Amino acid sequence: QSIVRDDPGARQLHVSRRNVTIMFSDIRDFTTISETLPEHDLLFLLTRYFSAMTDVVERFEGVVAEILGDGLLVYWNAPGDVEDHCGKA
């Protein structure tokens, strides 16, 4: 919306240096699991996994940045400040 209103500040990249904690999580042996489960069961497994992991991440003030196949990329202390982000990860 700011860009549409021609706000010059909206077109500039806002960068700040900060310490962040990053976690990547995936399902062990997912390739083998995916080759043996029926598609419906595999989708059920992934949905349950992503839902549970996202709940835990958000409870500890993390942000799910990406879902990559069977993996999650998670940040703490970005974009907002999170006190004790290493401990929460």
mmCIF file of N, CA and C in Angstrom:
data_model
loop_
_atom_site.group_PDB
_atom_site.id
_atom_site.type_symbol
_atom_site.label_atom_id
_atom_site.label_comp_id
_atom_site.label_asym_id
_atom_site.label_seq_id
_atom_site.Cartn_x
_atom_site.Cartn_y
_atom_site.Cartn_z
ATOM 1 N N GLN A 1 0.814 -1.187 0.000
ATOM 2 C CA GLN A 1 0.000 0.000 0.000
ATOM 3 C C GLN A 1 0.860 1.254 0.000
ATOM 4 N N SER A 2 1.953 1.222 0.736
ATOM 5 C CA SER A 2 2.835 2.392 0.782
ATOM 6 C C SER A 2 3.453 2.679 -0.573
ATOM 7 N N ILE A 3 3.789 1.625 -1.305
ATOM 8 C CA ILE A 3 4.375 1.813 -2.629
ATOM 9 C C ILE A 3 3.354 2.435 -3.565
ATOM 10 N N VAL A 4 2.108 1.977 -3.465
ATOM 11 C CA VAL A 4 1.050 2.527 -4.307
ATOM 12 C C VAL A 4 0.847 4.008 -4.007
ATOM 13 N N ARG A 5 0.982 4.398 -2.745
ATOM 14 C CA ARG A 5 0.822 5.820 -2.363
ATOM 15 C C ARG A 5 2.069 6.626 -2.671
ATOM 16 N N ASP A 6 3.048 5.989 -3.300
ATOM 17 C CA ASP A 6 4.298 6.648 -3.691
ATOM 18 C C ASP A 6 5.095 7.156 -2.492
ATOM 19 N N ASP A 7 5.096 6.372 -1.428
ATOM 20 C CA ASP A 7 5.900 6.683 -0.252
ATOM 21 C C ASP A 7 7.344 6.304 -0.559
ATOM 22 N N PRO A 8 8.267 7.294 -0.632
ATOM 23 C CA PRO A 8 9.666 6.985 -0.995
ATOM 24 C C PRO A 8 10.327 5.993 -0.035
ATOM 25 N N GLY A 9 9.964 6.015 1.233
ATOM 26 C CA GLY A 9 10.565 5.105 2.198
ATOM 27 C C GLY A 9 10.170 3.659 1.970
ATOM 28 N N ALA A 10 9.047 3.423 1.320
ATOM 29 C CA ALA A 10 8.569 2.065 1.072
ATOM 30 C C ALA A 10 9.380 1.351 0.008
ATOM 31 N N ARG A 11 10.098 2.087 -0.808
ATOM 32 C CA ARG A 11 10.888 1.486 -1.879
ATOM 33 C C ARG A 11 12.337 1.252 -1.482
ATOM 34 N N GLN A 12 12.689 1.556 -0.241
ATOM 35 C CA GLN A 12 14.058 1.377 0.222
ATOM 36 C C GLN A 12 14.155 0.123 1.080
ATOM 37 N N LEU A 13 15.264 -0.556 0.951
ATOM 38 C CA LEU A 13 15.524 -1.739 1.756
ATOM 39 C C LEU A 13 15.939 -1.294 3.156
ATOM 40 N N HIS A 14 15.261 -1.828 4.174
ATOM 41 C CA HIS A 14 15.582 -1.499 5.563
ATOM 42 C C HIS A 14 16.339 -2.680 6.161
ATOM 43 N N VAL A 15 17.608 -2.466 6.425
ATOM 44 C CA VAL A 15 18.478 -3.534 6.897
ATOM 45 C C VAL A 15 19.086 -3.120 8.226
ATOM 46 N N SER A 16 19.096 -4.059 9.176
ATOM 47 C CA SER A 16 19.801 -3.818 10.430
ATOM 48 C C SER A 16 20.577 -5.082 10.782
ATOM 49 N N ARG A 17 21.698 -4.878 11.408
ATOM 50 C CA ARG A 17 22.539 -5.996 11.824
ATOM 51 C C ARG A 17 22.037 -6.506 13.169
ATOM 52 N N ARG A 18 21.875 -7.834 13.270
ATOM 53 C CA ARG A 18 21.416 -8.427 14.523
ATOM 54 C C ARG A 18 21.859 -9.881 14.595
ATOM 55 N N ASN A 19 21.954 -10.390 15.795
ATOM 56 C CA ASN A 19 22.212 -11.810 16.001
ATOM 57 C C ASN A 19 20.890 -12.544 15.907
ATOM 58 N N VAL A 20 20.871 -13.608 15.156
ATOM 59 C CA VAL A 20 19.663 -14.421 15.028
ATOM 60 C C VAL A 20 20.018 -15.880 15.297
ATOM 61 N N THR A 21 19.012 -16.635 15.665
ATOM 62 C CA THR A 21 19.158 -18.075 15.814
ATOM 63 C C THR A 21 18.348 -18.727 14.710
ATOM 64 N N ILE A 22 18.966 -19.643 13.991
ATOM 65 C CA ILE A 22 18.323 -20.300 12.861
ATOM 66 C C ILE A 22 18.302 -21.799 13.115
ATOM 67 N N MET A 23 17.164 -22.414 12.788
ATOM 68 C CA MET A 23 17.032 -23.857 12.934
ATOM 69 C C MET A 23 16.470 -24.430 11.644
ATOM 70 N N PHE A 24 17.051 -25.535 11.213
ATOM 71 C CA PHE A 24 16.468 -26.302 10.119
ATOM 72 C C PHE A 24 16.090 -27.658 10.685
ATOM 73 N N SER A 25 14.877 -28.084 10.422
ATOM 74 C CA SER A 25 14.386 -29.361 10.929
ATOM 75 C C SER A 25 13.757 -30.134 9.783
ATOM 76 N N ASP A 26 14.033 -31.427 9.732
ATOM 77 C CA ASP A 26 13.359 -32.267 8.743
ATOM 78 C C ASP A 26 13.092 -33.643 9.349
ATOM 79 N N ILE A 27 12.356 -34.446 8.618
ATOM 80 C CA ILE A 27 11.962 -35.766 9.085
ATOM 81 C C ILE A 27 13.029 -36.782 8.671
ATOM 82 N N ARG A 28 13.590 -37.468 9.649
ATOM 83 C CA ARG A 28 14.601 -38.475 9.371
ATOM 84 C C ARG A 28 14.006 -39.582 8.492
ATOM 85 N N ASP A 29 14.764 -39.999 7.495
ATOM 86 C CA ASP A 29 14.366 -41.082 6.575
ATOM 87 C C ASP A 29 13.074 -40.777 5.810
ATOM 88 N N PHE A 30 12.843 -39.488 5.523
ATOM 89 C CA PHE A 30 11.601 -39.106 4.848
ATOM 90 C C PHE A 30 11.469 -39.755 3.475
ATOM 91 N N THR A 31 12.561 -39.869 2.743
ATOM 92 C CA THR A 31 12.487 -40.484 1.411
ATOM 93 C C THR A 31 11.956 -41.909 1.518
ATOM 94 N N THR A 32 12.492 -42.684 2.452
ATOM 95 C CA THR A 32 12.020 -44.055 2.647
ATOM 96 C C THR A 32 10.554 -44.070 3.077
ATOM 97 N N ILE A 33 10.203 -43.199 3.990
ATOM 98 C CA ILE A 33 8.818 -43.115 4.455
ATOM 99 C C ILE A 33 7.893 -42.763 3.296
ATOM 100 N N SER A 34 8.303 -41.781 2.498
ATOM 101 C CA SER A 34 7.441 -41.325 1.402
ATOM 102 C C SER A 34 7.267 -42.392 0.324
ATOM 103 N N GLU A 35 8.236 -43.285 0.196
ATOM 104 C CA GLU A 35 8.145 -44.355 -0.803
ATOM 105 C C GLU A 35 7.265 -45.511 -0.342
ATOM 106 N N THR A 36 7.021 -45.600 0.974
ATOM 107 C CA THR A 36 6.253 -46.735 1.488
ATOM 108 C C THR A 36 4.813 -46.382 1.861
ATOM 109 N N LEU A 37 4.549 -45.113 2.169
ATOM 110 C CA LEU A 37 3.197 -44.726 2.579
ATOM 111 C C LEU A 37 2.318 -44.388 1.382
ATOM 112 N N PRO A 38 1.041 -44.699 1.478
ATOM 113 C CA PRO A 38 0.107 -44.205 0.467
ATOM 114 C C PRO A 38 0.053 -42.668 0.522
ATOM 115 N N GLU A 39 -0.262 -42.047 -0.598
ATOM 116 C CA GLU A 39 -0.250 -40.579 -0.690
ATOM 117 C C GLU A 39 -1.105 -39.927 0.394
ATOM 118 N N HIS A 40 -2.291 -40.440 0.633
ATOM 119 C CA HIS A 40 -3.185 -39.867 1.644
ATOM 120 C C HIS A 40 -2.535 -39.887 3.025
ATOM 121 N N ASP A 41 -1.908 -40.997 3.380
ATOM 122 C CA ASP A 41 -1.246 -41.122 4.684
ATOM 123 C C ASP A 41 -0.034 -40.205 4.783
ATOM 124 N N LEU A 42 0.691 -40.063 3.684
ATOM 125 C CA LEU A 42 1.856 -39.178 3.665
ATOM 126 C C LEU A 42 1.437 -37.724 3.873
ATOM 127 N N LEU A 43 0.394 -37.297 3.202
ATOM 128 C CA LEU A 43 -0.104 -35.928 3.374
ATOM 129 C C LEU A 43 -0.605 -35.711 4.797
ATOM 130 N N PHE A 44 -1.249 -36.711 5.372
ATOM 131 C CA PHE A 44 -1.697 -36.622 6.760
ATOM 132 C C PHE A 44 -0.502 -36.455 7.692
ATOM 133 N N LEU A 45 0.541 -37.265 7.485
ATOM 134 C CA LEU A 45 1.755 -37.184 8.303
ATOM 135 C C LEU A 45 2.389 -35.799 8.212
ATOM 136 N N LEU A 46 2.552 -35.287 6.998
ATOM 137 C CA LEU A 46 3.172 -33.973 6.823
ATOM 138 C C LEU A 46 2.338 -32.869 7.456
ATOM 139 N N THR A 47 1.039 -32.938 7.285
ATOM 140 C CA THR A 47 0.162 -31.916 7.866
ATOM 141 C C THR A 47 0.264 -31.920 9.383
ATOM 142 N N ARG A 48 0.247 -33.095 9.989
ATOM 143 C CA ARG A 48 0.378 -33.189 11.448
ATOM 144 C C ARG A 48 1.744 -32.696 11.923
ATOM 145 N N TYR A 49 2.794 -33.084 11.206
ATOM 146 C CA TYR A 49 4.162 -32.667 11.558
ATOM 147 C C TYR A 49 4.299 -31.148 11.488
ATOM 148 N N PHE A 50 3.895 -30.559 10.367
ATOM 149 C CA PHE A 50 4.025 -29.113 10.209
ATOM 150 C C PHE A 50 3.168 -28.363 11.218
ATOM 151 N N SER A 51 1.979 -28.846 11.500
ATOM 152 C CA SER A 51 1.106 -28.194 12.482
ATOM 153 C C SER A 51 1.727 -28.228 13.873
ATOM 154 N N ALA A 52 2.210 -29.397 14.279
ATOM 155 C CA ALA A 52 2.816 -29.533 15.606
ATOM 156 C C ALA A 52 4.082 -28.694 15.719
ATOM 157 N N MET A 53 4.941 -28.760 14.715
ATOM 158 C CA MET A 53 6.193 -28.004 14.753
ATOM 159 C C MET A 53 5.933 -26.498 14.755
ATOM 160 N N THR A 54 4.983 -26.051 13.947
ATOM 161 C CA THR A 54 4.667 -24.622 13.901
ATOM 162 C C THR A 54 4.127 -24.143 15.246
ATOM 163 N N ASP A 55 3.282 -24.936 15.882
ATOM 164 C CA ASP A 55 2.767 -24.583 17.205
ATOM 165 C C ASP A 55 3.900 -24.415 18.214
ATOM 166 N N VAL A 56 4.838 -25.344 18.217
ATOM 167 C CA VAL A 56 5.961 -25.276 19.158
ATOM 168 C C VAL A 56 6.840 -24.060 18.852
ATOM 169 N N VAL A 57 7.146 -23.854 17.592
ATOM 170 C CA VAL A 57 7.986 -22.714 17.188
ATOM 171 C C VAL A 57 7.346 -21.404 17.638
ATOM 172 N N GLU A 58 6.064 -21.234 17.353
ATOM 173 C CA GLU A 58 5.382 -19.990 17.712
ATOM 174 C C GLU A 58 5.244 -19.822 19.214
ATOM 175 N N ARG A 59 5.079 -20.918 19.943
ATOM 176 C CA ARG A 59 5.004 -20.847 21.411
ATOM 177 C C ARG A 59 6.299 -20.280 21.989
ATOM 178 N N PHE A 60 7.413 -20.535 21.302
ATOM 179 C CA PHE A 60 8.712 -20.046 21.750
ATOM 180 C C PHE A 60 9.188 -18.845 20.931
ATOM 181 N N GLU A 61 8.247 -18.117 20.348
ATOM 182 C CA GLU A 61 8.471 -16.844 19.655
ATOM 183 C C GLU A 61 9.344 -16.948 18.411
ATOM 184 N N GLY A 62 9.346 -18.107 17.778
ATOM 185 C CA GLY A 62 10.056 -18.269 16.513
ATOM 186 C C GLY A 62 9.149 -17.961 15.343
ATOM 187 N N VAL A 63 9.751 -17.864 14.170
ATOM 188 C CA VAL A 63 9.020 -17.588 12.930
ATOM 189 C C VAL A 63 9.392 -18.659 11.908
ATOM 190 N N VAL A 64 8.391 -19.372 11.405
ATOM 191 C CA VAL A 64 8.643 -20.325 10.326
ATOM 192 C C VAL A 64 8.836 -19.509 9.051
ATOM 193 N N ALA A 65 10.053 -19.533 8.530
ATOM 194 C CA ALA A 65 10.373 -18.743 7.343
ATOM 195 C C ALA A 65 10.019 -19.481 6.059
ATOM 196 N N GLU A 66 10.253 -20.787 6.054
ATOM 197 C CA GLU A 66 9.989 -21.576 4.843
ATOM 198 C C GLU A 66 9.683 -23.015 5.218
ATOM 199 N N ILE A 67 8.846 -23.618 4.394
ATOM 200 C CA ILE A 67 8.650 -25.060 4.433
ATOM 201 C C ILE A 67 9.301 -25.585 3.163
ATOM 202 N N LEU A 68 10.303 -26.428 3.347
ATOM 203 C CA LEU A 68 11.108 -26.923 2.228
ATOM 204 C C LEU A 68 10.961 -28.441 2.157
ATOM 205 N N GLY A 69 10.048 -28.917 1.340
ATOM 206 C CA GLY A 69 9.802 -30.353 1.270
ATOM 207 C C GLY A 69 9.256 -30.854 2.583
ATOM 208 N N ASP A 70 10.064 -31.650 3.306
ATOM 209 C CA ASP A 70 9.656 -32.132 4.624
ATOM 210 C C ASP A 70 10.338 -31.342 5.733
ATOM 211 N N GLY A 71 10.974 -30.235 5.411
ATOM 212 C CA GLY A 71 11.739 -29.471 6.388
ATOM 213 C C GLY A 71 11.167 -28.107 6.674
ATOM 214 N N LEU A 72 11.581 -27.571 7.817
ATOM 215 C CA LEU A 72 11.215 -26.224 8.223
ATOM 216 C C LEU A 72 12.473 -25.402 8.428
ATOM 217 N N LEU A 73 12.452 -24.167 7.954
ATOM 218 C CA LEU A 73 13.495 -23.192 8.240
ATOM 219 C C LEU A 73 12.878 -22.183 9.194
ATOM 220 N N VAL A 74 13.491 -22.043 10.384
ATOM 221 C CA VAL A 74 12.905 -21.235 11.449
ATOM 222 C C VAL A 74 13.920 -20.207 11.933
ATOM 223 N N TYR A 75 13.428 -18.996 12.235
ATOM 224 C CA TYR A 75 14.261 -17.918 12.771
ATOM 225 C C TYR A 75 13.761 -17.503 14.148
ATOM 226 N N TRP A 76 14.688 -17.123 14.998
ATOM 227 C CA TRP A 76 14.383 -16.427 16.242
ATOM 228 C C TRP A 76 15.173 -15.124 16.230
ATOM 229 N N ASN A 77 14.562 -14.096 16.743
ATOM 230 C CA ASN A 77 15.145 -12.748 16.829
ATOM 231 C C ASN A 77 15.166 -12.057 15.469
ATOM 232 N N ALA A 78 14.298 -12.471 14.580
ATOM 233 C CA ALA A 78 14.117 -11.807 13.290
ATOM 234 C C ALA A 78 12.710 -12.129 12.810
ATOM 235 N N PRO A 79 11.932 -11.219 12.393
ATOM 236 C CA PRO A 79 12.249 -9.820 12.204
ATOM 237 C C PRO A 79 12.192 -9.008 13.490
ATOM 238 N N GLY A 80 11.496 -9.480 14.527
ATOM 239 C CA GLY A 80 11.401 -8.721 15.776
ATOM 240 C C GLY A 80 12.386 -9.226 16.811
ATOM 241 N N ASP A 81 12.515 -8.462 17.890
ATOM 242 C CA ASP A 81 13.408 -8.834 18.983
ATOM 243 C C ASP A 81 12.799 -9.950 19.815
ATOM 244 N N VAL A 82 13.600 -10.960 20.121
ATOM 245 C CA VAL A 82 13.177 -12.064 20.978
ATOM 246 C C VAL A 82 14.240 -12.233 22.052
ATOM 247 N N GLU A 83 13.848 -11.990 23.292
ATOM 248 C CA GLU A 83 14.771 -12.141 24.395
ATOM 249 C C GLU A 83 15.127 -13.619 24.579
ATOM 250 N N ASP A 84 16.378 -13.918 24.832
ATOM 251 C CA ASP A 84 16.885 -15.284 25.016
ATOM 252 C C ASP A 84 16.517 -16.183 23.830
ATOM 253 N N HIS A 85 16.722 -15.683 22.611
ATOM 254 C CA HIS A 85 16.343 -16.436 21.416
ATOM 255 C C HIS A 85 17.102 -17.749 21.282
ATOM 256 N N CYS A 86 18.346 -17.784 21.721
ATOM 257 C CA CYS A 86 19.097 -19.055 21.656
ATOM 258 C C CYS A 86 18.441 -20.105 22.555
ATOM 259 N N GLY A 87 18.063 -19.711 23.734
ATOM 260 C CA GLY A 87 17.422 -20.624 24.672
ATOM 261 C C GLY A 87 16.052 -21.087 24.184
ATOM 262 N N LYS A 88 15.330 -20.193 23.539
ATOM 263 C CA LYS A 88 13.997 -20.537 23.043
ATOM 264 C C LYS A 88 14.057 -21.471 21.838
ATOM 265 N N ALA A 89 15.148 -21.395 21.085
ATOM 266 C CA ALA A 89 15.296 -22.297 19.953
ATOM 267 C C ALA A 89 15.580 -23.702 20.434
#
